[in-house]
Structure formats: structure tokens, C-alpha cells
Amino acid sequence: MSPALNSPSEIHRWCRNFVGAQAQISEARRFVNSYLGDRPETHTAELVMSELATNAIRHTRSGMAGGRFGVTLHAGNALLILAVHDEGGPSAPYVCQAENTDQSGRGLHLVESLTTRWGVHGDEGGRTVWALIPLGRTA
């Protein structure tokens, strides 16, 4: 079991910043994996992280030269809060309907289907996109 989640009765919080580059998305996934370890929810959390980090890089100033994005994970005994902080941009994230032939546009739909709830806080100066993932009990 991961040292970060060694007691289900405690609330744990981990934060880390990443350079706003595509190659850092795999690093963000590893960060999530190192936090959750071999829990059943790890794969879901990694996938949600990938989608949110990709959006931060593609659609905000985080993906510009010198840009960064941050990841925060909070876990208690029943819930993981996963958040990606970006450097802002002209529009807020929203779920769109991608056509079958579209190469992108499904990320937030996927996040919505994999999580209990998700949302956005902030404005064009910087936003946090968060998602809630239920955690099962571990032995």
C-alpha cells in the first residue's frame, strides 16, 4: 500500500507542479500512481488526471512557453478529490458533443462518466478543474 494512504481514517493531501508540456502528463500519471499505489481506483484516477492535464496544456496558458500546471490530490476514507490547476485562458472547460470523426472533444465527457462529480473554479486568470472519485475500503 502507498505510504500516502497508510490509514483510511486520516485525510491525506499531496501537491505537485509540472511543466506545461505534453511529456509531463505521464509524470502526472506517475504522481497519481505513487499516491494511490495498487488501489482499485488508481487506473481511473490516472485516466482522469490525463484528461484534465491534457486540457490544461491544450486550452490554457499552462501549455504556452514557461507554463505550468499543478496537481492536488486529497484522499479520505471514502473519497479522492483530484484537481488540476492551470494558468487560465479565455474560456471555461465544458462538456462538448464530439462527432464520430472528431479527433478530440471527448475528455470531459469521459471525466464525467468516470467520476461522481466534477467542476471548475476560477476565471481567465487561472482555473482549477476538480473531480471526485469514490474510494473503496482496502484491507
N, CA and C atoms as an extended XYZ file, in Angstrom:
417
Properties=species:S:1:pos:R:3:atomname:S:1:resname:S:1:resid:I:1 pbc="F F F"
N         0.842       -1.180        0.000 N   MET     1
C         0.000        0.000        0.000 CA  MET     1
C         0.887        1.244        0.000 C   MET     1
N         0.413        2.278       -0.630 N   SER     2
C         1.155        3.529       -0.731 CA  SER     2
C         1.355        4.164        0.635 C   SER     2
N         2.533        4.729        0.900 N   PRO     3
C         2.754        5.384        2.176 CA  PRO     3
C         1.829        6.577        2.388 C   PRO     3
N         1.325        7.187        1.326 N   ALA     4
C         0.447        8.346        1.466 CA  ALA     4
C        -0.916        7.955        2.007 C   ALA     4
N        -1.370        6.755        1.710 N   LEU     5
C        -2.687        6.318        2.158 CA  LEU     5
C        -2.566        5.157        3.129 C   LEU     5
N        -1.752        5.332        4.155 N   ASN     6
C        -1.495        4.234        5.071 CA  ASN     6
C        -2.550        4.100        6.159 C   ASN     6
N        -3.460        5.057        6.275 N   SER     7
C        -4.512        4.957        7.267 CA  SER     7
C        -5.818        5.477        6.679 C   SER     7
N        -6.822        4.627        6.567 N   PRO     8
C        -8.076        5.075        5.970 CA  PRO     8
C        -8.824        6.092        6.835 C   PRO     8
N        -8.443        6.273        8.086 N   SER     9
C        -9.144        7.224        8.953 CA  SER     9
C        -8.565        8.634        8.856 C   SER     9
N        -7.485        8.817        8.142 N   GLU    10
C        -6.862       10.132        8.006 CA  GLU    10
C        -7.142       10.726        6.635 C   GLU    10
N        -7.052       12.037        6.539 N   ILE    11
C        -7.141       12.718        5.255 CA  ILE    11
C        -5.727       13.085        4.840 C   ILE    11
N        -5.375       12.751        3.620 N   HIS    12
C        -4.039       12.997        3.103 CA  HIS    12
C        -4.128       13.964        1.937 C   HIS    12
N        -3.089       14.792        1.767 N   ARG    13
C        -3.051       15.748        0.664 CA  ARG    13
C        -1.655       15.771        0.075 C   ARG    13
N        -1.586       15.645       -1.255 N   TRP    14
C        -0.322       15.752       -1.985 CA  TRP    14
C        -0.505       16.767       -3.088 C   TRP    14
N         0.523       17.583       -3.309 N   CYS    15
C         0.506       18.578       -4.386 CA  CYS    15
C         1.834       18.516       -5.139 C   CYS    15
N         1.763       18.816       -6.429 N   ARG    16
C         2.986       18.901       -7.226 CA  ARG    16
C         2.712       19.751       -8.461 C   ARG    16
N         3.719       20.513       -8.882 N   ASN    17
C         3.635       21.309      -10.100 CA  ASN    17
C         4.422       20.622      -11.212 C   ASN    17
N         3.943       20.832      -12.444 N   PHE    18
C         4.561       20.237      -13.622 CA  PHE    18
C         4.743       21.305      -14.690 C   PHE    18
N         5.776       21.139      -15.495 N   VAL    19
C         5.977       22.000      -16.655 CA  VAL    19
C         4.830       21.738      -17.627 C   VAL    19
N         4.318       22.779      -18.246 N   GLY    20
C         3.175       22.657      -19.151 CA  GLY    20
C         3.535       22.083      -20.505 C   GLY    20
N         4.002       20.861      -20.520 N   ALA    21
C         4.403       20.183      -21.759 CA  ALA    21
C         3.754       18.802      -21.805 C   ALA    21
N         3.445       18.341      -23.009 N   GLN    22
C         2.784       17.051      -23.209 CA  GLN    22
C         3.511       15.907      -22.490 C   GLN    22
N         4.835       15.941      -22.492 N   ALA    23
C         5.611       14.864      -21.856 CA  ALA    23
C         5.380       14.785      -20.353 C   ALA    23
N         4.893       15.848      -19.748 N   GLN    24
C         4.672       15.862      -18.306 CA  GLN    24
C         3.381       15.165      -17.895 C   GLN    24
N         2.523       14.874      -18.837 N   ILE    25
C         1.277       14.188      -18.497 CA  ILE    25
C         1.572       12.803      -17.936 C   ILE    25
N         2.532       12.099      -18.518 N   SER    26
C         2.898       10.789      -17.968 CA  SER    26
C         3.509       10.933      -16.578 C   SER    26
N         4.214       12.025      -16.329 N   GLU    27
C         4.754       12.277      -14.983 CA  GLU    27
C         3.618       12.517      -13.992 C   GLU    27
N         2.594       13.229      -14.420 N   ALA    28
C         1.435       13.466      -13.560 CA  ALA    28
C         0.716       12.154      -13.250 C   ALA    28
N         0.644       11.269      -14.238 N   ARG    29
C         0.051        9.941      -14.007 CA  ARG    29
C         0.877        9.157      -12.981 C   ARG    29
N         2.187        9.227      -13.102 N   ARG    30
C         3.054        8.542      -12.127 CA  ARG    30
C         2.875        9.115      -10.726 C   ARG    30
N         2.676       10.419      -10.656 N   PHE    31
C         2.422       11.072       -9.362 CA  PHE    31
C         1.146       10.502       -8.732 C   PHE    31
N         0.097       10.385       -9.517 N   VAL    32
C        -1.158        9.804       -9.030 CA  VAL    32
C        -0.933        8.358       -8.598 C   VAL    32
N        -0.208        7.600       -9.403 N   ASN    33
C         0.070        6.208       -9.083 CA  ASN    33
C         0.868        6.083       -7.790 C   ASN    33
N         1.847        6.963       -7.593 N   SER    34
C         2.648        6.888       -6.369 CA  SER    34
C         1.818        7.243       -5.144 C   SER    34
N         0.784        8.017       -5.328 N   TYR    35
C        -0.106        8.389       -4.235 CA  TYR    35
C        -1.077        7.264       -3.899 C   TYR    35
N        -1.686        6.677       -4.920 N   LEU    36
C        -2.710        5.655       -4.691 CA  LEU    36
C        -2.169        4.240       -4.639 C   LEU    36
N        -1.019        4.009       -5.264 N   GLY    37
C        -0.444        2.667       -5.254 CA  GLY    37
C        -1.310        1.669       -5.987 C   GLY    37
N        -1.513        0.511       -5.382 N   ASP    38
C        -2.232       -0.569       -6.055 CA  ASP    38
C        -3.724       -0.604       -5.728 C   ASP    38
N        -4.286        0.503       -5.321 N   ARG    39
C        -5.726        0.566       -5.050 CA  ARG    39
C        -6.506        0.330       -6.347 C   ARG    39
N        -7.714       -0.192       -6.253 N   PRO    40
C        -8.527       -0.431       -7.459 CA  PRO    40
C        -8.859        0.848       -8.230 C   PRO    40
N        -8.873        1.988       -7.584 N   GLU    41
C        -9.231        3.254       -8.219 CA  GLU    41
C        -8.075        3.931       -8.942 C   GLU    41
N        -6.897        3.375       -8.850 N   THR    42
C        -5.709        4.010       -9.413 CA  THR    42
C        -5.839        4.243      -10.914 C   THR    42
N        -6.266        3.252      -11.652 N   HIS    43
C        -6.363        3.395      -13.109 CA  HIS    43
C        -7.347        4.503      -13.489 C   HIS    43
N        -8.492        4.545      -12.829 N   THR    44
C        -9.480        5.596      -13.088 CA  THR    44
C        -8.889        6.964      -12.788 C   THR    44
N        -8.223        7.089      -11.657 N   ALA    45
C        -7.630        8.379      -11.275 CA  ALA    45
C        -6.541        8.802      -12.261 C   ALA    45
N        -5.745        7.862      -12.738 N   GLU    46
C        -4.722        8.182      -13.740 CA  GLU    46
C        -5.354        8.672      -15.039 C   GLU    46
N        -6.421        8.030      -15.455 N   LEU    47
C        -7.100        8.426      -16.685 CA  LEU    47
C        -7.729        9.816      -16.550 C   LEU    47
N        -8.381       10.070      -15.434 N   VAL    48
C        -8.963       11.396      -15.192 CA  VAL    48
C        -7.856       12.446      -15.158 C   VAL    48
N        -6.755       12.125      -14.502 N   MET    49
C        -5.620       13.052      -14.453 CA  MET    49
C        -5.119       13.364      -15.855 C   MET    49
N        -4.979       12.344      -16.687 N   SER    50
C        -4.510       12.555      -18.057 CA  SER    50
C        -5.415       13.509      -18.818 C   SER    50
N        -6.713       13.311      -18.693 N   GLU    51
C        -7.659       14.162      -19.409 CA  GLU    51
C        -7.598       15.604      -18.922 C   GLU    51
N        -7.580       15.800      -17.617 N   LEU    52
C        -7.557       17.165      -17.074 CA  LEU    52
C        -6.234       17.868      -17.367 C   LEU    52
N        -5.134       17.153      -17.251 N   ALA    53
C        -3.827       17.753      -17.550 CA  ALA    53
C        -3.706       18.072      -19.043 C   ALA    53
N        -4.207       17.187      -19.893 N   THR    54
C        -4.180       17.440      -21.337 CA  THR    54
C        -4.972       18.703      -21.662 C   THR    54
N        -6.141       18.850      -21.062 N   ASN    55
C        -6.940       20.057      -21.292 CA  ASN    55
C        -6.210       21.302      -20.818 C   ASN    55
N        -5.542       21.216      -19.685 N   ALA    56
C        -4.798       22.377      -19.175 CA  ALA    56
C        -3.713       22.797      -20.167 C   ALA    56
N        -3.033       21.821      -20.733 N   ILE    57
C        -1.952       22.125      -21.681 CA  ILE    57
C        -2.496       22.620      -23.021 C   ILE    57
N        -3.577       22.029      -23.490 N   ARG    58
C        -4.121       22.391      -24.813 CA  ARG    58
C        -4.916       23.689      -24.820 C   ARG    58
N        -5.612       23.990      -23.723 N   HIS    59
C        -6.604       25.060      -23.766 CA  HIS    59
C        -6.331       26.241      -22.849 C   HIS    59
N        -5.185       26.252      -22.158 N   THR    60
C        -4.888       27.370      -21.251 CA  THR    60
C        -3.448       27.842      -21.450 C   THR    60
N        -3.101       28.889      -20.755 N   ARG    61
C        -1.731       29.392      -20.823 CA  ARG    61
C        -0.720       28.429      -20.206 C   ARG    61
N        -1.188       27.418      -19.527 N   SER    62
C        -0.274       26.405      -18.978 CA  SER    62
C         0.525       25.721      -20.076 C   SER    62
N        -0.035       25.618      -21.279 N   GLY    63
C         0.649       24.965      -22.382 CA  GLY    63
C         1.553       25.875      -23.188 C   GLY    63
N         1.626       27.140      -22.819 N   MET    64
C         2.498       28.080      -23.531 CA  MET    64
C         3.911       28.015      -22.952 C   MET    64
N         4.864       28.605      -23.655 N   ALA    65
C         6.258       28.618      -23.189 CA  ALA    65
C         6.311       29.148      -21.755 C   ALA    65
N         6.964       28.399      -20.884 N   GLY    66
C         7.093       28.778      -19.479 CA  GLY    66
C         5.887       28.433      -18.633 C   GLY    66
N         4.856       27.833      -19.231 N   GLY    67
C         3.636       27.496      -18.497 CA  GLY    67
C         3.808       26.297      -17.581 C   GLY    67
N         2.921       26.222      -16.618 N   ARG    68
C         2.931       25.131      -15.645 CA  ARG    68
C         1.494       24.739      -15.324 C   ARG    68
N         1.322       23.544      -14.805 N   PHE    69
C         0.041       23.145      -14.223 CA  PHE    69
C         0.338       22.431      -12.913 C   PHE    69
N        -0.610       22.494      -12.012 N   GLY    70
C        -0.443       21.863      -10.708 CA  GLY    70
C        -1.458       20.761      -10.507 C   GLY    70
N        -1.093       19.796       -9.692 N   VAL    71
C        -1.979       18.682       -9.361 CA  VAL    71
C        -2.085       18.610       -7.850 C   VAL    71
N        -3.312       18.499       -7.369 N   THR    72
C        -3.555       18.294       -5.946 CA  THR    72
C        -4.435       17.071       -5.786 C   THR    72
N        -4.084       16.227       -4.848 N   LEU    73
C        -4.856       15.036       -4.520 CA  LEU    73
C        -5.183       15.086       -3.030 C   LEU    73
N        -6.451       14.915       -2.710 N   HIS    74
C        -6.898       14.795       -1.319 CA  HIS    74
C        -7.604       13.459       -1.206 C   HIS    74
N        -7.290       12.675       -0.208 N   ALA    75
C        -7.999       11.415       -0.026 CA  ALA    75
C        -8.360       11.241        1.435 C   ALA    75
N        -9.577       10.828        1.648 N   GLY    76
C       -10.042       10.432        2.970 CA  GLY    76
C       -10.365        8.957        2.922 C   GLY    76
N       -11.268        8.529        3.787 N   ASN    77
C       -11.560        7.098        3.828 CA  ASN    77
C       -12.518        6.655        2.728 C   ASN    77
N       -13.212        7.588        2.067 N   ALA    78
C       -14.183        7.159        1.065 CA  ALA    78
C       -14.125        7.940       -0.244 C   ALA    78
N       -13.289        8.969       -0.329 N   LEU    79
C       -13.345        9.839       -1.488 CA  LEU    79
C       -11.972       10.411       -1.834 C   LEU    79
N       -11.680       10.439       -3.131 N   LEU    80
C       -10.486       11.097       -3.648 CA  LEU    80
C       -10.934       12.355       -4.372 C   LEU    80
N       -10.327       13.473       -4.045 N   ILE    81
C       -10.536       14.715       -4.787 CA  ILE    81
C        -9.268       14.941       -5.582 C   ILE    81
N        -9.420       14.967       -6.884 N   LEU    82
C        -8.305       15.158       -7.794 CA  LEU    82
C        -8.518       16.513       -8.474 C   LEU    82
N        -7.516       17.380       -8.430 N   ALA    83
C        -7.669       18.723       -9.005 CA  ALA    83
C        -6.454       19.077       -9.845 C   ALA    83
N        -6.709       19.737      -10.977 N   VAL    84
C        -5.650       20.258      -11.834 CA  VAL    84
C        -5.819       21.770      -11.902 C   VAL    84
N        -4.754       22.474      -11.568 N   HIS    85
C        -4.744       23.930      -11.554 CA  HIS    85
C        -4.005       24.408      -12.796 C   HIS    85
N        -4.633       25.314      -13.554 N   ASP    86
C        -3.977       25.820      -14.761 CA  ASP    86
C        -3.746       27.327      -14.654 C   ASP    86
N        -3.136       27.887      -15.662 N   GLU    87
C        -2.800       29.311      -15.655 CA  GLU    87
C        -3.835       30.167      -16.377 C   GLU    87
N        -4.990       29.596      -16.627 N   GLY    88
C        -6.099       30.357      -17.189 CA  GLY    88
C        -6.079       30.468      -18.694 C   GLY    88
N        -7.216       30.859      -19.211 N   GLY    89
C        -7.403       31.031      -20.645 CA  GLY    89
C        -8.725       31.718      -20.898 C   GLY    89
N        -9.048       31.935      -22.153 N   PRO    90
C       -10.220       32.733      -22.496 CA  PRO    90
C       -11.568       32.083      -22.204 C   PRO    90
N       -11.632       30.764      -22.101 N   SER    91
C       -12.930       30.128      -21.883 CA  SER    91
C       -12.838       29.033      -20.829 C   SER    91
N       -13.966       28.785      -20.180 N   ALA    92
C       -14.037       27.755      -19.143 CA  ALA    92
C       -14.248       26.385      -19.789 C   ALA    92
N       -13.765       25.334      -19.145 N   PRO    93
C       -13.980       23.981      -19.666 CA  PRO    93
C       -15.467       23.611      -19.665 C   PRO    93
N       -15.879       22.847      -20.655 N   TYR    94
C       -17.263       22.372      -20.722 CA  TYR    94
C       -17.294       21.070      -21.500 C   TYR    94
N       -18.314       20.269      -21.243 N   VAL    95
C       -18.502       19.023      -21.966 CA  VAL    95
C       -19.080       19.356      -23.328 C   VAL    95
N       -18.446       18.851      -24.383 N   CYS    96
C       -18.976       19.079      -25.729 CA  CYS    96
C       -19.340       17.735      -26.354 C   CYS    96
N       -20.127       17.797      -27.378 N   GLN    97
C       -20.532       16.599      -28.101 CA  GLN    97
C       -19.633       16.443      -29.321 C   GLN    97
N       -18.715       15.514      -29.249 N   ALA    98
C       -17.815       15.250      -30.374 CA  ALA    98
C       -18.517       14.361      -31.397 C   ALA    98
N       -18.260       14.625      -32.642 N   GLU    99
C       -18.775       13.779      -33.717 CA  GLU    99
C       -17.907       12.520      -33.813 C   GLU    99
N       -18.414       11.486      -34.433 N   ASN   100
C       -17.669       10.227      -34.574 CA  ASN   100
C       -16.328       10.413      -35.261 C   ASN   100
N       -16.229       11.370      -36.148 N   THR   101
C       -14.994       11.580      -36.896 CA  THR   101
C       -14.037       12.565      -36.230 C   THR   101
N       -14.461       13.203      -35.138 N   ASP   102
C       -13.607       14.176      -34.445 CA  ASP   102
C       -12.445       13.472      -33.758 C   ASP   102
N       -11.277       14.100      -33.800 N   GLN   103
C       -10.078       13.552      -33.165 CA  GLN   103
C        -9.965       13.923      -31.695 C   GLN   103
N       -10.765       14.864      -31.229 N   SER   104
C       -10.720       15.285      -29.825 CA  SER   104
C       -12.120       15.717      -29.410 C   SER   104
N       -12.252       16.160      -28.166 N   GLY   105
C       -13.530       16.653      -27.686 CA  GLY   105
C       -14.294       15.699      -26.791 C   GLY   105
N       -13.653       14.607      -26.375 N   ARG   106
C       -14.334       13.622      -25.534 CA  ARG   106
C       -13.817       13.576      -24.103 C   ARG   106
N       -12.798       14.355      -23.798 N   GLY   107
C       -12.137       14.265      -22.498 CA  GLY   107
C       -13.034       14.526      -21.306 C   GLY   107
N       -13.759       15.630      -21.304 N   LEU   108
C       -14.607       15.931      -20.153 CA  LEU   108
C       -15.832       15.027      -20.097 C   LEU   108
N       -16.273       14.541      -21.236 N   HIS   109
C       -17.350       13.549      -21.230 CA  HIS   109
C       -16.860       12.286      -20.507 C   HIS   109
N       -15.621       11.894      -20.786 N   LEU   110
C       -15.030       10.738      -20.121 CA  LEU   110
C       -14.882       10.998      -18.618 C   LEU   110
N       -14.391       12.185      -18.262 N   VAL   111
C       -14.264       12.547      -16.843 CA  VAL   111
C       -15.626       12.467      -16.166 C   VAL   111
N       -16.638       13.003      -16.818 N   GLU   112
C       -17.994       12.980      -16.260 CA  GLU   112
C       -18.497       11.554      -16.042 C   GLU   112
N       -18.171       10.660      -16.948 N   SER   113
C       -18.651        9.281      -16.830 CA  SER   113
C       -17.867        8.462      -15.799 C   SER   113
N       -16.636        8.847      -15.507 N   LEU   114
C       -15.798        8.075      -14.575 CA  LEU   114
C       -15.835        8.571      -13.139 C   LEU   114
N       -16.388        9.753      -12.920 N   THR   115
C       -16.350       10.357      -11.595 CA  THR   115
C       -17.749       10.554      -11.029 C   THR   115
N       -17.803       10.769       -9.725 N   THR   116
C       -19.070       11.057       -9.077 CA  THR   116
C       -19.566       12.444       -9.445 C   THR   116
N       -18.614       13.351       -9.554 N   ARG   117
C       -18.928       14.750       -9.862 CA  ARG   117
C       -17.641       15.451      -10.258 C   ARG   117
N       -17.760       16.494      -11.069 N   TRP   118
C       -16.597       17.313      -11.419 CA  TRP   118
C       -17.064       18.753      -11.544 C   TRP   118
N       -16.111       19.681      -11.503 N   GLY   119
C       -16.470       21.079      -11.634 CA  GLY   119
C       -15.255       21.945      -11.903 C   GLY   119
N       -15.529       23.238      -12.010 N   VAL   120
C       -14.497       24.217      -12.338 CA  VAL   120
C       -14.630       25.387      -11.377 C   VAL   120
N       -13.493       25.876      -10.918 N   HIS   121
C       -13.459       27.076      -10.090 CA  HIS   121
C       -12.381       27.996      -10.654 C   HIS   121
N       -12.670       29.280      -10.751 N   GLY   122
C       -11.679       30.241      -11.217 CA  GLY   122
C       -12.167       31.002      -12.428 C   GLY   122
N       -11.213       31.675      -13.082 N   ASP   123
C       -11.552       32.511      -14.229 CA  ASP   123
C       -10.388       32.526      -15.211 C   ASP   123
N       -10.397       33.503      -16.137 N   GLU   124
C        -9.359       33.547      -17.166 CA  GLU   124
C        -7.952       33.735      -16.598 C   GLU   124
N        -7.841       34.142      -15.353 N   GLY   125
C        -6.529       34.287      -14.717 CA  GLY   125
C        -5.968       32.987      -14.169 C   GLY   125
N        -6.793       31.956      -14.053 N   GLY   126
C        -6.377       30.660      -13.533 CA  GLY   126
C        -7.588       29.870      -13.083 C   GLY   126
N        -7.599       28.597      -13.383 N   ARG   127
C        -8.739       27.751      -13.029 CA  ARG   127
C        -8.265       26.464      -12.358 C   ARG   127
N        -9.158       25.906      -11.585 N   THR   128
C        -8.976       24.573      -11.026 CA  THR   128
C       -10.131       23.719      -11.516 C   THR   128
N        -9.809       22.623      -12.166 N   VAL   129
C       -10.818       21.650      -12.563 CA  VAL   129
C       -10.642       20.467      -11.618 C   VAL   129
N       -11.724       20.102      -10.930 N   TRP   130
C       -11.655       19.053       -9.917 CA  TRP   130
C       -12.627       17.929      -10.254 C   TRP   130
N       -12.331       16.766       -9.709 N   ALA   131
C       -13.192       15.593       -9.894 CA  ALA   131
C       -13.190       14.774       -8.617 C   ALA   131
N       -14.328       14.156       -8.326 N   LEU   132
C       -14.486       13.299       -7.150 CA  LEU   132
C       -14.548       11.839       -7.589 C   LEU   132
N       -13.709       11.029       -6.970 N   ILE   133
C       -13.656        9.602       -7.281 CA  ILE   133
C       -13.861        8.837       -5.982 C   ILE   133
N       -14.903        7.995       -5.906 N   PRO   134
C       -15.109        7.223       -4.676 CA  PRO   134
C       -13.979        6.218       -4.459 C   PRO   134
N       -13.624        6.037       -3.198 N   LEU   135
C       -12.584        5.072       -2.824 CA  LEU   135
C       -13.220        3.923       -2.064 C   LEU   135
N       -12.878        2.716       -2.460 N   GLY   136
C       -13.333        1.544       -1.711 CA  GLY   136
C       -12.411        1.313       -0.525 C   GLY   136
N       -12.847        0.540        0.372 N   ARG   137
C       -12.031        0.191        1.539 CA  ARG   137
C       -10.937       -0.777        1.131 C   ARG   137
N        -9.770       -0.632        1.738 N   THR   138
C        -8.682       -1.572        1.492 CA  THR   138
C        -8.471       -2.396        2.749 C   THR   138
N        -7.921       -3.552        2.559 N   ALA   139
C        -7.692       -4.445        3.702 CA  ALA   139
C        -6.536       -3.981        4.544 C   ALA   139
